[in-house]
Each structure stands twice: as C-alpha cells, then as structure tokens.
Tab-separated table of C-alpha atoms in Angstrom:
chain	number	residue	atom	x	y	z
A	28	UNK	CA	0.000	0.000	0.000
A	29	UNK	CA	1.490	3.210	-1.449
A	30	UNK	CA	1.892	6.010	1.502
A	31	UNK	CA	-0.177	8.615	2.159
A	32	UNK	CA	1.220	11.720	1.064
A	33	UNK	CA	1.420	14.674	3.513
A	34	UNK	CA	1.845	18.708	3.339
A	35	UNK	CA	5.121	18.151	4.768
A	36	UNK	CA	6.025	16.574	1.686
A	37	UNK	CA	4.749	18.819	-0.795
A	38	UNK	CA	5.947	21.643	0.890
A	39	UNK	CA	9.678	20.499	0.802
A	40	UNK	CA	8.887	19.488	-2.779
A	41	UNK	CA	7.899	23.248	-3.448
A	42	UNK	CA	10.436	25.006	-0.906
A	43	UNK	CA	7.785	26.523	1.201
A	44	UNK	CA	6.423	25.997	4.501
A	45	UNK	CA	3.330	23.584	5.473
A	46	UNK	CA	1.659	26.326	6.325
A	47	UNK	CA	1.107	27.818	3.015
A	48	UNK	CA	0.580	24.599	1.285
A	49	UNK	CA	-2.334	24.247	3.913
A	50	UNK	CA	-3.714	27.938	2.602
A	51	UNK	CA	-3.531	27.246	-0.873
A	52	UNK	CA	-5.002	23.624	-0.901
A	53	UNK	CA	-7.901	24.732	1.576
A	54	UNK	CA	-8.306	28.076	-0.549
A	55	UNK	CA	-7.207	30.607	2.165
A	56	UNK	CA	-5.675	33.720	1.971
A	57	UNK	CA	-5.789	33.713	-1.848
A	58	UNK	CA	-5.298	37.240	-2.257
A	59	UNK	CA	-2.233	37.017	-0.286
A	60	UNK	CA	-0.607	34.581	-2.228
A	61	UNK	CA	1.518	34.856	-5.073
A	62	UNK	CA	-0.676	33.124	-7.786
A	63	UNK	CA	2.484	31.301	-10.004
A	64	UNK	CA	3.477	29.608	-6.109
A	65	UNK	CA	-0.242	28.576	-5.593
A	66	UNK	CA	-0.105	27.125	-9.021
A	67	UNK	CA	2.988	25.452	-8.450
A	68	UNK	CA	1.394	23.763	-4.907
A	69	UNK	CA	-1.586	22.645	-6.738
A	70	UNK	CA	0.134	21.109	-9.386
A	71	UNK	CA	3.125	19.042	-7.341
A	72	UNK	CA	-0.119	18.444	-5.082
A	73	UNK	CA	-1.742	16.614	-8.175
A	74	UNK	CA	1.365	14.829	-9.860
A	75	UNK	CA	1.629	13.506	-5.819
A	76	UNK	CA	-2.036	12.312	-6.067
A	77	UNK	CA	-2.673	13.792	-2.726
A	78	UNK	CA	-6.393	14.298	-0.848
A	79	UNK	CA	-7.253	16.214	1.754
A	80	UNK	CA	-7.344	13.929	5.131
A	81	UNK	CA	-11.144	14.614	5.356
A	82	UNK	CA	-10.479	13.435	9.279
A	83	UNK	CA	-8.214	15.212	10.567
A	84	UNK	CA	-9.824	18.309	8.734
A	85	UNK	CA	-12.831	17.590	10.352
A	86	UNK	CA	-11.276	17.302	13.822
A	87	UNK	CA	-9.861	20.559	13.276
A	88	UNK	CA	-12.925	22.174	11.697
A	89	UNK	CA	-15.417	20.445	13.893
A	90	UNK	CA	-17.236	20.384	10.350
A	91	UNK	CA	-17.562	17.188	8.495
A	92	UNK	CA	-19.319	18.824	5.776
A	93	UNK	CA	-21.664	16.070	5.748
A	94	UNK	CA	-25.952	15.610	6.165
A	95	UNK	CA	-27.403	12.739	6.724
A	96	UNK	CA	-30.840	12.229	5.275
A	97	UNK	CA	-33.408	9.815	6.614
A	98	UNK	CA	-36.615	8.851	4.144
A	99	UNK	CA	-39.222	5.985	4.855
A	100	UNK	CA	-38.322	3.969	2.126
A	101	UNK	CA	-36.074	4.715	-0.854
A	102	UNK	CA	-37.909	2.288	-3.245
A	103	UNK	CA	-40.912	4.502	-3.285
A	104	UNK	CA	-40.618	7.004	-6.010
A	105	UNK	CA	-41.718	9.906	-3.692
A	106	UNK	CA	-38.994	9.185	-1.469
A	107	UNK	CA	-36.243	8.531	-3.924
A	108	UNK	CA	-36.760	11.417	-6.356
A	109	UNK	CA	-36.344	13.831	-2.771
A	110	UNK	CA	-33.444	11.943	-2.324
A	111	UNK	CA	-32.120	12.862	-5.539
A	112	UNK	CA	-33.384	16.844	-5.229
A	113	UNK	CA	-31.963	16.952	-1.468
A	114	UNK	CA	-28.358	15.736	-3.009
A	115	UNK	CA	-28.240	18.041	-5.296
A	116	UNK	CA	-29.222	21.444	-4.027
A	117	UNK	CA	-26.539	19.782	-1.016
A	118	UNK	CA	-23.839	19.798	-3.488
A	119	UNK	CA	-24.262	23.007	-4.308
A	120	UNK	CA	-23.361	24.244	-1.180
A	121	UNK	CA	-20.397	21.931	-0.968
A	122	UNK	CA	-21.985	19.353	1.242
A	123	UNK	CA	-22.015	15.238	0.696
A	124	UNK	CA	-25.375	13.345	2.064
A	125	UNK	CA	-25.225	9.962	3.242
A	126	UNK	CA	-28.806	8.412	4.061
A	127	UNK	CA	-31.062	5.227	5.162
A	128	UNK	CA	-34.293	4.029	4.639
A	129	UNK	CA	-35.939	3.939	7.912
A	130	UNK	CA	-38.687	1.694	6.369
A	131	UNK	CA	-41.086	2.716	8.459
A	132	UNK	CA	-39.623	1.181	11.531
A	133	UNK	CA	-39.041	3.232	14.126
A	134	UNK	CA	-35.939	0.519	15.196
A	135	UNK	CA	-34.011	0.964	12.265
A	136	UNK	CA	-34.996	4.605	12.525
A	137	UNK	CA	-33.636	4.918	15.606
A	138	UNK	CA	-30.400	2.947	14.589
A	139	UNK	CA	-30.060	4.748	11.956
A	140	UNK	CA	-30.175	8.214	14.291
A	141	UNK	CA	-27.337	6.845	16.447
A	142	UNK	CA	-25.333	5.959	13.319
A	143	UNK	CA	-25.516	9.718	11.950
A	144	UNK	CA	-24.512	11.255	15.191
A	145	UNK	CA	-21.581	8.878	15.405
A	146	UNK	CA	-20.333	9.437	12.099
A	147	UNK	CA	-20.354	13.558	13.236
A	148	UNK	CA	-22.946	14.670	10.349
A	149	UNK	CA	-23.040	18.736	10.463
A	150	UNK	CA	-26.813	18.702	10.475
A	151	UNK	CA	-29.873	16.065	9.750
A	152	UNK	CA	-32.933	15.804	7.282
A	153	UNK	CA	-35.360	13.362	8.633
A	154	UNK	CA	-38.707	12.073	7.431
A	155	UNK	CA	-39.708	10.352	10.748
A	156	UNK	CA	-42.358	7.054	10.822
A	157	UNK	CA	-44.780	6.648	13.455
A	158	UNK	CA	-43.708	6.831	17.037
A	159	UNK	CA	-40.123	8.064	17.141
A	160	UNK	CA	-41.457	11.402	18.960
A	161	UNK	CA	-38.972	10.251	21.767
A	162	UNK	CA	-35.934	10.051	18.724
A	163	UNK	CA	-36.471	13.722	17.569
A	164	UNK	CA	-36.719	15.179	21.267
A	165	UNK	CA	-33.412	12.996	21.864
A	166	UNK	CA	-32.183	15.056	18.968
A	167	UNK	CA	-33.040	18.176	20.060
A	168	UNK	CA	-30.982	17.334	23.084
A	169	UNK	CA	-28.011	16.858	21.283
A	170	UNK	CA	-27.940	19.942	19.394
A	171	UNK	CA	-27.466	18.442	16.155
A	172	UNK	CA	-29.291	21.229	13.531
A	173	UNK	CA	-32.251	18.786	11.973
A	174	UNK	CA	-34.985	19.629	9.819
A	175	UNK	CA	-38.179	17.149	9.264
A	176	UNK	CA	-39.265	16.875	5.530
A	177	UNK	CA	-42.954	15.591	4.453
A	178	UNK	CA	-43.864	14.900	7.975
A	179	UNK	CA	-43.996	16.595	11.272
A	180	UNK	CA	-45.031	16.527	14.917
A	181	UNK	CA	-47.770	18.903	16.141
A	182	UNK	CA	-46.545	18.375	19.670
A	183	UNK	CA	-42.662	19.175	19.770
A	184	UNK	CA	-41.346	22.190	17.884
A	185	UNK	CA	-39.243	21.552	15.077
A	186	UNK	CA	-38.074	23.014	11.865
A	187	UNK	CA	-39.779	21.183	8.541
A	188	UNK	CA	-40.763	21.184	5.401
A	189	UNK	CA	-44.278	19.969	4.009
A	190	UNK	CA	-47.382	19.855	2.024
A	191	UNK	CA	-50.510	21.569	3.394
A	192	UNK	CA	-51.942	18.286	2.772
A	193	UNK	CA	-55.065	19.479	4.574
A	194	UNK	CA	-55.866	22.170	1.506
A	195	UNK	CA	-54.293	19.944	-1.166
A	196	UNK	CA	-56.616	16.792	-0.430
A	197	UNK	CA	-59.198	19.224	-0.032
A	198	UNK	CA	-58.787	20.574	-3.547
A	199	UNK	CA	-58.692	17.546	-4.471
A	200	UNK	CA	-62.273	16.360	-3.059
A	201	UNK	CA	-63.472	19.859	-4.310
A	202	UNK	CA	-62.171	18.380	-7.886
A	203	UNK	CA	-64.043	15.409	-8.250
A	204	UNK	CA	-67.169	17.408	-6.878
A	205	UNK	CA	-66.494	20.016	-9.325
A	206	UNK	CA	-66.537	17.255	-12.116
A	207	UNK	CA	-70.488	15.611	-11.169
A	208	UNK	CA	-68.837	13.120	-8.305
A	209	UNK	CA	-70.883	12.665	-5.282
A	210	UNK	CA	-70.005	9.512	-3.928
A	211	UNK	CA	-66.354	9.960	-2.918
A	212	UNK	CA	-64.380	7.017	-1.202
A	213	UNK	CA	-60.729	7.089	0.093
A	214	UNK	CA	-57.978	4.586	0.736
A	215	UNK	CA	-55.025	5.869	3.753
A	216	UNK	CA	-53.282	3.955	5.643
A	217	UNK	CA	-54.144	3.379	9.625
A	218	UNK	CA	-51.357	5.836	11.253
A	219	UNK	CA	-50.984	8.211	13.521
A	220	UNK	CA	-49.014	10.243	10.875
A	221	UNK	CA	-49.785	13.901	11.315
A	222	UNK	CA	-49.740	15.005	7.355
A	223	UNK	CA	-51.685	11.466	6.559
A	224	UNK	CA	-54.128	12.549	9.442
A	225	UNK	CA	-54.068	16.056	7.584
A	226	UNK	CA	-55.265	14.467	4.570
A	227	UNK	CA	-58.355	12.541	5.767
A	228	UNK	CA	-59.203	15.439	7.501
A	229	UNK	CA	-59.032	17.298	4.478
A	230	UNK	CA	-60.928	15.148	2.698
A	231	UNK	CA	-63.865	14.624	5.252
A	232	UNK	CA	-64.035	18.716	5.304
A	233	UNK	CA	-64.049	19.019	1.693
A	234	UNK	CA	-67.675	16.541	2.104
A	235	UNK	CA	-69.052	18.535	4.822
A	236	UNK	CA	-68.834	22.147	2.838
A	237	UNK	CA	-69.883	20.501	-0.096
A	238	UNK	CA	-73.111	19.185	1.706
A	239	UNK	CA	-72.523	15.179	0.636
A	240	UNK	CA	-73.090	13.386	4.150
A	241	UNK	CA	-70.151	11.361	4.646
A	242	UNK	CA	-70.566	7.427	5.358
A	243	UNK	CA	-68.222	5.769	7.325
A	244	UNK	CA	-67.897	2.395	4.927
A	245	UNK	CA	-66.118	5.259	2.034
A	246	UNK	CA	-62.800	5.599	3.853
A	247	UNK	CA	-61.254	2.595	4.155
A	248	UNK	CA	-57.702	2.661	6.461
A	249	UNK	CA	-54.986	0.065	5.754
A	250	UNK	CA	-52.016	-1.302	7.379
A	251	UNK	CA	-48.485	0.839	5.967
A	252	UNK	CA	-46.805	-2.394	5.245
A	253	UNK	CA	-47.844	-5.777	3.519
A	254	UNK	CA	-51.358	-4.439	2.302
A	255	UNK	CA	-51.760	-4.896	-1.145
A	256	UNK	CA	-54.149	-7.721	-0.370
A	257	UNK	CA	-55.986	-5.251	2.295
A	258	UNK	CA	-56.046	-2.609	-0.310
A	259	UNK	CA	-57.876	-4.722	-2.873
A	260	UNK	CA	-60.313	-5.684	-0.197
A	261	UNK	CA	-61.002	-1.890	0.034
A	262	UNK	CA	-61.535	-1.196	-3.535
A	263	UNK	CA	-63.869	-4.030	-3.440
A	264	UNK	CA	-65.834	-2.644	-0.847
A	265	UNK	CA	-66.087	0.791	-2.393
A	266	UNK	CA	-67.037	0.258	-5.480
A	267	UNK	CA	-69.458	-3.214	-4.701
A	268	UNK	CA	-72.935	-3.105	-3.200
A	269	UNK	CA	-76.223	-0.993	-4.193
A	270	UNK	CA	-74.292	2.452	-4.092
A	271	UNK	CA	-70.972	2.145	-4.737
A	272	UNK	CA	-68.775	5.122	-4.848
A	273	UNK	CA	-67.809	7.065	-8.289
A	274	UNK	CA	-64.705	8.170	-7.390
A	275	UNK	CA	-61.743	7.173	-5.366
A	276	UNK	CA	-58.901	9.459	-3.269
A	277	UNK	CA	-55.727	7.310	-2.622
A	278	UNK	CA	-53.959	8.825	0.287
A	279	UNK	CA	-50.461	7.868	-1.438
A	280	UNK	CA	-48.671	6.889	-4.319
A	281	UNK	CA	-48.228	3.641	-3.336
A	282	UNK	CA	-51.823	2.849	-2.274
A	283	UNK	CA	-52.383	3.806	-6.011
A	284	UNK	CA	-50.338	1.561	-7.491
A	285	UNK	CA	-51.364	-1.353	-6.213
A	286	UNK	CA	-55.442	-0.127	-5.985
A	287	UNK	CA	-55.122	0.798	-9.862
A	288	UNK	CA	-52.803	-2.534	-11.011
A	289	UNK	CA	-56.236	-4.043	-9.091
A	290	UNK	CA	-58.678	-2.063	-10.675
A	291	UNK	CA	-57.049	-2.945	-14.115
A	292	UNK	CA	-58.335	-6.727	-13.774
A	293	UNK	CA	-61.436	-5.395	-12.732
A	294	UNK	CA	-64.626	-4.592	-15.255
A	295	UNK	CA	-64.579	-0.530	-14.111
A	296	UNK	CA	-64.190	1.550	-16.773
A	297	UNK	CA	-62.206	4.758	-15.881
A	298	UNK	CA	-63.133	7.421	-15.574
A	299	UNK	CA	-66.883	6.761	-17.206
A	300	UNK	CA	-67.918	4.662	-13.793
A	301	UNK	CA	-64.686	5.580	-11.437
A	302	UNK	CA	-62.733	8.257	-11.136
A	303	UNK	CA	-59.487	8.120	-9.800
A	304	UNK	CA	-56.968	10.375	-7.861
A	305	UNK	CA	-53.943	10.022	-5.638
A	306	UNK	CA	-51.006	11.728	-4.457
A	307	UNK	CA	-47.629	11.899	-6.664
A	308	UNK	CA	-46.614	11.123	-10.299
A	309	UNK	CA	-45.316	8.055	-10.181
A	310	UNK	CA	-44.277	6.006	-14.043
A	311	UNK	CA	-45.958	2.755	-12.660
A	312	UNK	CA	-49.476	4.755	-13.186
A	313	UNK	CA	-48.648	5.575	-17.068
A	314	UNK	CA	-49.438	2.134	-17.806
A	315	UNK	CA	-52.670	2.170	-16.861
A	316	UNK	CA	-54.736	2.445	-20.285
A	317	UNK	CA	-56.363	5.863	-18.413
A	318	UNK	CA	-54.452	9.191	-17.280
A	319	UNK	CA	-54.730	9.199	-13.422
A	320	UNK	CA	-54.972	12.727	-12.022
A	321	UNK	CA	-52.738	13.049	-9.346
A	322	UNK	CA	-52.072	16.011	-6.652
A	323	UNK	CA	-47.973	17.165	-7.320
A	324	UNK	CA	-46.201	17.879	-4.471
A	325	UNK	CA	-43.454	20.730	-5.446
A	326	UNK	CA	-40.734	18.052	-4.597
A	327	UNK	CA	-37.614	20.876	-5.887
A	328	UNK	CA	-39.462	23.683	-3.790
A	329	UNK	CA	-39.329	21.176	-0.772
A	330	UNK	CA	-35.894	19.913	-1.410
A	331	UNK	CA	-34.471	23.433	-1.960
A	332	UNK	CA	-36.333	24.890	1.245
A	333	UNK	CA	-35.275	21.786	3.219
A	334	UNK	CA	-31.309	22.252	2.298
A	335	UNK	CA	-31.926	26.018	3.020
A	336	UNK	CA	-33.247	25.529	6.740
C-alpha cells in the first residue's frame, strides 16, 4: 500500500512551509498569495495524487461537511426522487449526504439516528415514521441542527418542510365534486401520521362544505406495510354493493399503485364509472390504459427549502 502523502512533503517538494501549502489547498488567503506559487502547490499536489485527510480536517474544523438524510423507504418514487433533489441542491453548497431508509420502523430509525450522530454529520434531514417522537426530542438534546421533511409533529417544535396536505386533499375532493362526483371514497393507511391525518381530515371537510353526508364504509384505512391484499379488499368494498362510490382518493402513491394494477383486472371503466386520484406522479401509473390525475407535491421547492433551513 502506497503512503499517504502529507503537506510536509509537498511543501519540501515546493520550498515553502506547510503552512502555506495548507492555505492554498484549503483556498485561504488567496489574495495574499503569489498566484504562479499557488499554481505550483496545486500542481506538485496533483502529480503527488494527494487528498485532503477529510479526518483530521474535520477534527480541526469540527465540520464534516456532511448531512445525513433519513426517508421511509427509498424504493418509493416519492422518497427517492427527494433523495435525488436533497443531493443536489446539497452539493451546491459543498456538502455530501449519506442516508437510510428507515422503512417505516421506528428501530431501524432509531439505529439509523445513532449511526448519523456517530459518524459527526453537520446537520440532519429526517422524514420520521410513526412513534419516534422520543428520537427527535433525543435530537433536540443533542444539538445536532435537523430539519423534518414531508412529515412533522404537532406536539414538539421543530423546523420542517411539508405539504398543506389538509388544503391539497381538499382541492382535491373539491375536484371530483367540481366534475359531477358525489359519492367519494378514500384509501389511507391506519397511522398516527400527522400530514396522513391532515389528509383525511381534508378530505372529510371538503364533504361537509360541499353538503354530501359522509358514510363511514367510504374511507377505508390500511395497514403501511404488507397491504396490497388489504387494499384490494377496500376497492372491493367501495365500489361493490347498491351504491358504490364514483370516485376514489388514494392517500399515497403507493396505495395507487397497487389499488389501480387491481382495478385494471377489474370490469370498471375509468373514468366513465370511477374516477381516480392520488397523491404523486409516479411512471408505474402511465401504464394504466387511463391518465390518473394526481395532486404534485413541489418536490424541488421542498428539497431546496429543506437544504436552506
């Protein structure tokens, strides 16, 4: 293994002193350099293939210019196109994210906490699951800058970025009103979520001011994990019987895609007997052999804001 290559030695290679190989590699003092010697550094720094001991510059810094982001689960295309937005508009600013998928488990999610702080991040982005209230207060604690993204907690005061899911599931009710629906079902997922509890609220508000009496067998709550078979169960229920609903609301993107791979098998015609709307583009929907209106979340907005906090 070749040896790691020091400012000691490229400042007897160059005939100055460590300390202004340290100002010109780290971009200090440029106006007080002589620009052919800060060429010269650069360029015996180069030929020596040296890097910057990220380390010991940390140690120094107390910076590790790092953020680690946390997301429920990276294979949804919600959480993986953030991903991509938050690592960008991170780079910009001369930062390097490292993240996990919690998936939903507020374990991992709390392993994954522990592993961030460890590894010195400068500052957090967290989408938090279900119960890890206690995680985000132990956070707080520590003193390491976080900001929550597409969730939050009404009961602890935090910085985050999100949705007014409330007014954008209520648009979307007001939508399928707007277009002669007036039997309106909706598929979420049984959580304690605050912006998933926004958007059943939204949607049951968007009923009342609208005048349709809501009935409890249109909202139909499944489990966040292995539900595809619950979901189908709920379509079944909506749209069977003597009045079954004429339009659907799927809480998520994921609840769509499975609802509408369902539906497909299914003798519905859409949108002439069902309409259909969810949350997020996603390209699993633009297979289905009719245009799904969805509610777009302003994902670079978010991202940007998020990285700016």
């Amino acid at each position: 293994m070749a040896e790691k290559v020091s400012l000691k030695d490229i400042a007897k290679k160059a005939g100055v002193s460590t300390t202004l190989v340290s100002y010109v590699l780290n971009n200090q003092h440029e106006n007080r350099i002589n620009k052919e010697t800060a060429k010269k550094i650069r360029g015996i720094a180069s030929k020596l293939n040296y890097h910057t001991n990220q380390i010991a510059r940390s140690l120094k810094t107390n910076k590790t210019h790092t953020i680690g982001l946390i997301i429920g689960d990276i294979s949804n295309p919600f959480f993986s196109a953030m991903a991509r937005i938050v690592e960008d508009e991170a780079d910009k600013k001369n930062y390097t994210v490292i993240f996990g998928s919690s998936d939903e488990n507020e374990v991992k999610f709390a392993k994954l906490i522990r592993t961030f702080v460890n590894r010195q991040v400068d500052g957090l982005i967290i989408a938090p699951p279900q119960n890890s209230e206690k995680h985000i207060l132990y956070l707080q604690k520590t003193k390491i800058p976080f900001v929550l993204i597409d969730r939050y907690f009404p009961t602890i005061n935090t910085d985050y970025v999100v949705l007014d899911n409330f007014e954008a599931t209520y648009n979307a009710v007001r939508h399928l009103i707007g277009t002669g629906r007036k039997r309106i079902g909706m598929i979420t997922y049984n959580t304690g979520l605050a912006h998933l509890l926004d958007r059943k609220a939204g949607y049951m508000k968007a009923l009342k001011d609208h005048k349709i009496k809501f009935r409890a067998d249109w909202l139909k709550e499944v489990e966040m994990y292995n539900n595809k078979n619950e979901i189908e169960i709920g379509v079944n229920d909506l749209i069977a019987g003597s009045a079954p609903v004429d339009a659907i609301l799927f809480a998520s993107n994921s609840i769509a895609t499975n609802a509408v791979k369902y539906i497909n098998t299914l003798q519905v015609r859409v949108p002439e007997m069902l309409s259909l709307i969810g949350f997020d583009e996603t390209e699993a929907l633009d297979l289905f052999y009719a245009p799904l209106t969805y509610i777009r979340q302003p994902l670079q907005e978010i991202g940007q804001a998020t990285i700016n906090l």
